[in-house]
mmCIF file of C-alpha atoms in Angstrom:
data_model
loop_
_atom_site.group_PDB
_atom_site.id
_atom_site.type_symbol
_atom_site.label_atom_id
_atom_site.label_comp_id
_atom_site.label_asym_id
_atom_site.label_seq_id
_atom_site.Cartn_x
_atom_site.Cartn_y
_atom_site.Cartn_z
ATOM 1 C CA MET A 1 11.034 -26.616 -5.439
ATOM 2 C CA THR A 2 8.691 -29.172 -3.882
ATOM 3 C CA PHE A 3 7.751 -29.478 -0.220
ATOM 4 C CA SER A 4 10.020 -32.545 -0.033
ATOM 5 C CA ASP A 5 12.960 -30.633 -1.483
ATOM 6 C CA LYS A 6 12.395 -27.691 0.846
ATOM 7 C CA ILE A 7 12.183 -29.860 3.983
ATOM 8 C CA ARG A 8 15.348 -31.766 3.092
ATOM 9 C CA ALA A 9 17.307 -28.623 2.139
ATOM 10 C CA ALA A 10 16.223 -26.705 5.249
ATOM 11 C CA ARG A 11 16.986 -29.649 7.533
ATOM 12 C CA GLU A 12 20.455 -30.053 6.040
ATOM 13 C CA ALA A 13 21.088 -26.298 6.214
ATOM 14 C CA ALA A 14 20.125 -26.397 9.910
ATOM 15 C CA GLY A 15 22.545 -29.274 10.446
ATOM 16 C CA LEU A 16 19.844 -31.593 11.759
ATOM 17 C CA THR A 17 19.344 -35.304 11.243
ATOM 18 C CA GLN A 18 15.877 -36.583 10.451
ATOM 19 C CA GLN A 19 15.646 -37.897 14.033
ATOM 20 C CA GLN A 20 16.636 -34.525 15.523
ATOM 21 C CA LEU A 21 13.992 -32.762 13.427
ATOM 22 C CA ALA A 22 11.454 -35.381 14.439
ATOM 23 C CA ASP A 23 12.287 -34.799 18.105
ATOM 24 C CA LYS A 24 11.953 -31.012 17.726
ATOM 25 C CA THR A 25 8.546 -31.292 16.054
ATOM 26 C CA GLY A 26 6.962 -34.200 17.875
ATOM 27 C CA VAL A 27 6.599 -36.468 14.853
ATOM 28 C CA SER A 28 8.395 -39.713 14.081
ATOM 29 C CA GLN A 29 11.628 -40.011 12.071
ATOM 30 C CA ARG A 30 9.635 -42.127 9.637
ATOM 31 C CA THR A 31 7.237 -39.218 9.101
ATOM 32 C CA ILE A 32 10.146 -36.842 8.379
ATOM 33 C CA ALA A 33 11.515 -39.385 5.903
ATOM 34 C CA SER A 34 8.129 -39.548 4.171
ATOM 35 C CA TYR A 35 8.049 -35.751 3.886
ATOM 36 C CA GLU A 36 11.492 -35.787 2.291
ATOM 37 C CA SER A 37 11.136 -38.712 -0.087
ATOM 38 C CA ALA A 38 7.571 -39.929 -0.515
ATOM 39 C CA GLY A 39 5.962 -36.637 -1.465
ATOM 40 C CA VAL A 40 3.838 -36.594 1.675
ATOM 41 C CA ILE A 41 2.834 -33.062 2.685
ATOM 42 C CA ALA A 42 2.474 -32.194 6.348
ATOM 43 C CA ARG A 43 -0.749 -30.909 7.871
ATOM 44 C CA ALA A 44 -0.824 -27.163 8.565
ATOM 45 C CA SER A 45 -0.212 -27.577 12.320
ATOM 46 C CA THR A 46 2.799 -29.836 11.701
ATOM 47 C CA MET A 47 4.065 -27.575 8.945
ATOM 48 C CA LYS A 48 4.120 -24.676 11.414
ATOM 49 C CA LYS A 49 6.196 -26.767 13.831
ATOM 50 C CA LEU A 50 8.546 -27.728 11.004
ATOM 51 C CA ALA A 51 8.951 -24.107 9.959
ATOM 52 C CA LYS A 52 9.780 -23.055 13.510
ATOM 53 C CA ALA A 53 12.239 -25.931 14.043
ATOM 54 C CA LEU A 54 13.973 -25.224 10.715
ATOM 55 C CA ASP A 55 13.906 -21.429 11.120
ATOM 56 C CA VAL A 56 12.122 -20.953 7.821
ATOM 57 C CA SER A 57 8.753 -19.365 7.125
ATOM 58 C CA TYR A 58 5.491 -21.235 6.945
ATOM 59 C CA ASP A 59 4.911 -19.543 3.567
ATOM 60 C CA TYR A 60 8.142 -21.063 2.271
ATOM 61 C CA LEU A 61 7.068 -24.572 3.197
ATOM 62 C CA SER A 62 3.405 -24.261 2.252
ATOM 63 C CA ARG A 63 3.583 -22.336 -1.034
ATOM 64 C CA LYS A 64 5.385 -23.810 -4.030
ATOM 65 C CA GLU A 65 6.057 -20.416 -5.605
ATOM 66 C CA VAL A 66 7.904 -19.093 -2.543
ATOM 67 C CA THR A 67 11.623 -19.763 -2.941
ATOM 68 C CA ASP A 68 13.057 -17.572 -0.153
ATOM 69 C CA PRO A 69 13.116 -19.483 3.182
ATOM 70 C CA ARG A 70 12.772 -16.161 5.065
ATOM 71 C CA TYR A 71 9.774 -14.892 3.048
ATOM 72 C CA GLY A 72 6.986 -13.854 5.410
ATOM 73 C CA MET A 73 8.918 -14.358 8.662
ATOM 74 C CA GLU A 74 8.159 -10.824 9.825
ATOM 75 C CA LYS A 75 4.428 -11.483 9.956
ATOM 76 C CA MET A 76 4.548 -14.764 11.935
ATOM 77 C CA LEU A 77 4.522 -13.086 15.333
ATOM 78 C CA TYR A 78 1.274 -11.310 14.488
ATOM 79 C CA ILE A 79 -0.336 -14.388 12.982
ATOM 80 C CA ASP A 80 0.575 -16.431 16.073
ATOM 81 C CA GLN A 81 -0.891 -13.750 18.327
ATOM 82 C CA ALA A 82 -4.170 -13.718 16.394
ATOM 83 C CA GLN A 83 -4.301 -17.533 16.544
ATOM 84 C CA LYS A 84 -3.730 -17.602 20.312
ATOM 85 C CA GLN A 85 -6.388 -14.971 20.990
ATOM 86 C CA PHE A 86 -9.069 -15.857 18.455
ATOM 87 C CA GLY A 87 -8.283 -19.204 16.838
ATOM 88 C CA ASN A 88 -7.297 -20.514 13.434
ATOM 89 C CA SER A 89 -9.733 -18.452 11.362
ATOM 90 C CA ALA A 90 -8.339 -15.251 12.885
ATOM 91 C CA ALA A 91 -4.808 -16.443 12.092
ATOM 92 C CA ARG A 92 -5.802 -16.972 8.449
ATOM 93 C CA GLU A 93 -7.459 -13.540 8.346
ATOM 94 C CA MET A 94 -4.373 -11.885 9.846
ATOM 95 C CA ASP A 95 -2.134 -13.642 7.343
ATOM 96 C CA GLU A 96 -4.292 -12.485 4.447
ATOM 97 C CA LEU A 97 -4.498 -8.946 5.795
ATOM 98 C CA LEU A 98 -0.751 -8.639 6.210
ATOM 99 C CA GLU A 99 0.005 -10.329 2.891
ATOM 100 C CA ARG A 100 -2.310 -7.951 1.018
ATOM 101 C CA ASN A 101 -0.857 -4.925 2.742
ATOM 102 C CA ALA A 102 2.723 -6.047 2.082
ATOM 103 C CA ALA A 103 2.006 -5.313 -1.588
ATOM 104 C CA LEU A 104 2.076 -1.628 -0.616
ATOM 105 C CA PHE A 105 5.858 -1.963 -0.271
ATOM 106 C CA ALA A 106 6.401 -3.310 -3.781
ATOM 107 C CA GLY A 107 8.791 -1.223 -5.802
ATOM 108 C CA GLY A 108 9.944 0.937 -2.913
ATOM 109 C CA GLU A 109 12.509 0.872 -0.183
ATOM 110 C CA LEU A 110 11.259 0.614 3.365
ATOM 111 C CA SER A 111 13.414 -0.101 6.392
ATOM 112 C CA GLU A 112 12.716 -3.210 8.449
ATOM 113 C CA GLU A 113 11.804 -0.948 11.395
ATOM 114 C CA SER A 114 9.238 0.936 9.306
ATOM 115 C CA LYS A 115 7.833 -2.300 7.887
ATOM 116 C CA ASP A 116 7.553 -3.780 11.369
ATOM 117 C CA ALA A 117 5.841 -0.634 12.682
ATOM 118 C CA PHE A 118 3.331 -0.833 9.839
ATOM 119 C CA PHE A 119 2.623 -4.528 10.541
ATOM 120 C CA GLN A 120 2.259 -3.727 14.268
ATOM 121 C CA ALA A 121 -0.286 -1.014 13.541
ATOM 122 C CA ILE A 122 -2.313 -3.251 11.222
ATOM 123 C CA ALA A 123 -2.195 -6.161 13.675
ATOM 124 C CA LYS A 124 -3.175 -3.957 16.633
ATOM 125 C CA ALA A 125 -6.137 -2.526 14.740
ATOM 126 C CA TYR A 126 -7.285 -5.982 13.671
ATOM 127 C CA LEU A 127 -6.993 -7.477 17.168
ATOM 128 C CA GLU A 128 -8.791 -4.512 18.754
ATOM 129 C CA CYS A 129 -11.660 -4.846 16.257
ATOM 130 C CA LYS A 130 -11.848 -8.598 16.893
ATOM 131 C CA GLU A 131 -11.960 -7.999 20.669
ATOM 132 C CA ALA A 132 -14.666 -5.327 20.317
ATOM 133 C CA ALA A 133 -16.733 -7.692 18.158
ATOM 134 C CA ARG A 134 -16.333 -10.455 20.737
ATOM 135 C CA LYS A 135 -17.519 -8.132 23.499
ATOM 136 C CA THR A 136 -20.449 -6.904 21.425
ATOM 137 C CA TYR A 137 -21.595 -10.172 19.920
ATOM 138 C CA GLY A 138 -20.301 -12.698 22.423
ATOM 139 C CA ARG A 139 -17.345 -15.024 22.395
ATOM 140 C CA LYS A 140 -17.055 -17.184 19.318
ATOM 141 C CA LYS A 141 -15.761 -20.715 19.621
ATOM 142 C CA LYS A 142 -12.116 -21.136 18.587
ATOM 143 C CA ASN A 143 -11.432 -23.276 15.535
#
């Protein structure tokens, strides 16, 4: 499924018009139409707004191989927290860290509560290390 197909399908599933989605994301209706029909792909910042407005994951919109609209939703809270505290590079690092560790669950059953507790522990450790590094080496400029 292409980005265009995913945007259109998610918008229709959410019961939104192109104009309503445009209003929710701060882009023009014409831009939404270009995403759906002209093969234009949104910038990362806009794609995050689209994902939130459509209640789908950023991974679903940004990665062609992801076909489940809910894939990766559980990690978005932690990625957003890293981005707010330390900028875009920290958000990318958090995403990669959680994605790599999610492979630990492959082939086994783990409750959502246990999975969330694991992600919380990983995110907490990462953010504490980032904060300690900032205090030790000085504040880095956000991306």
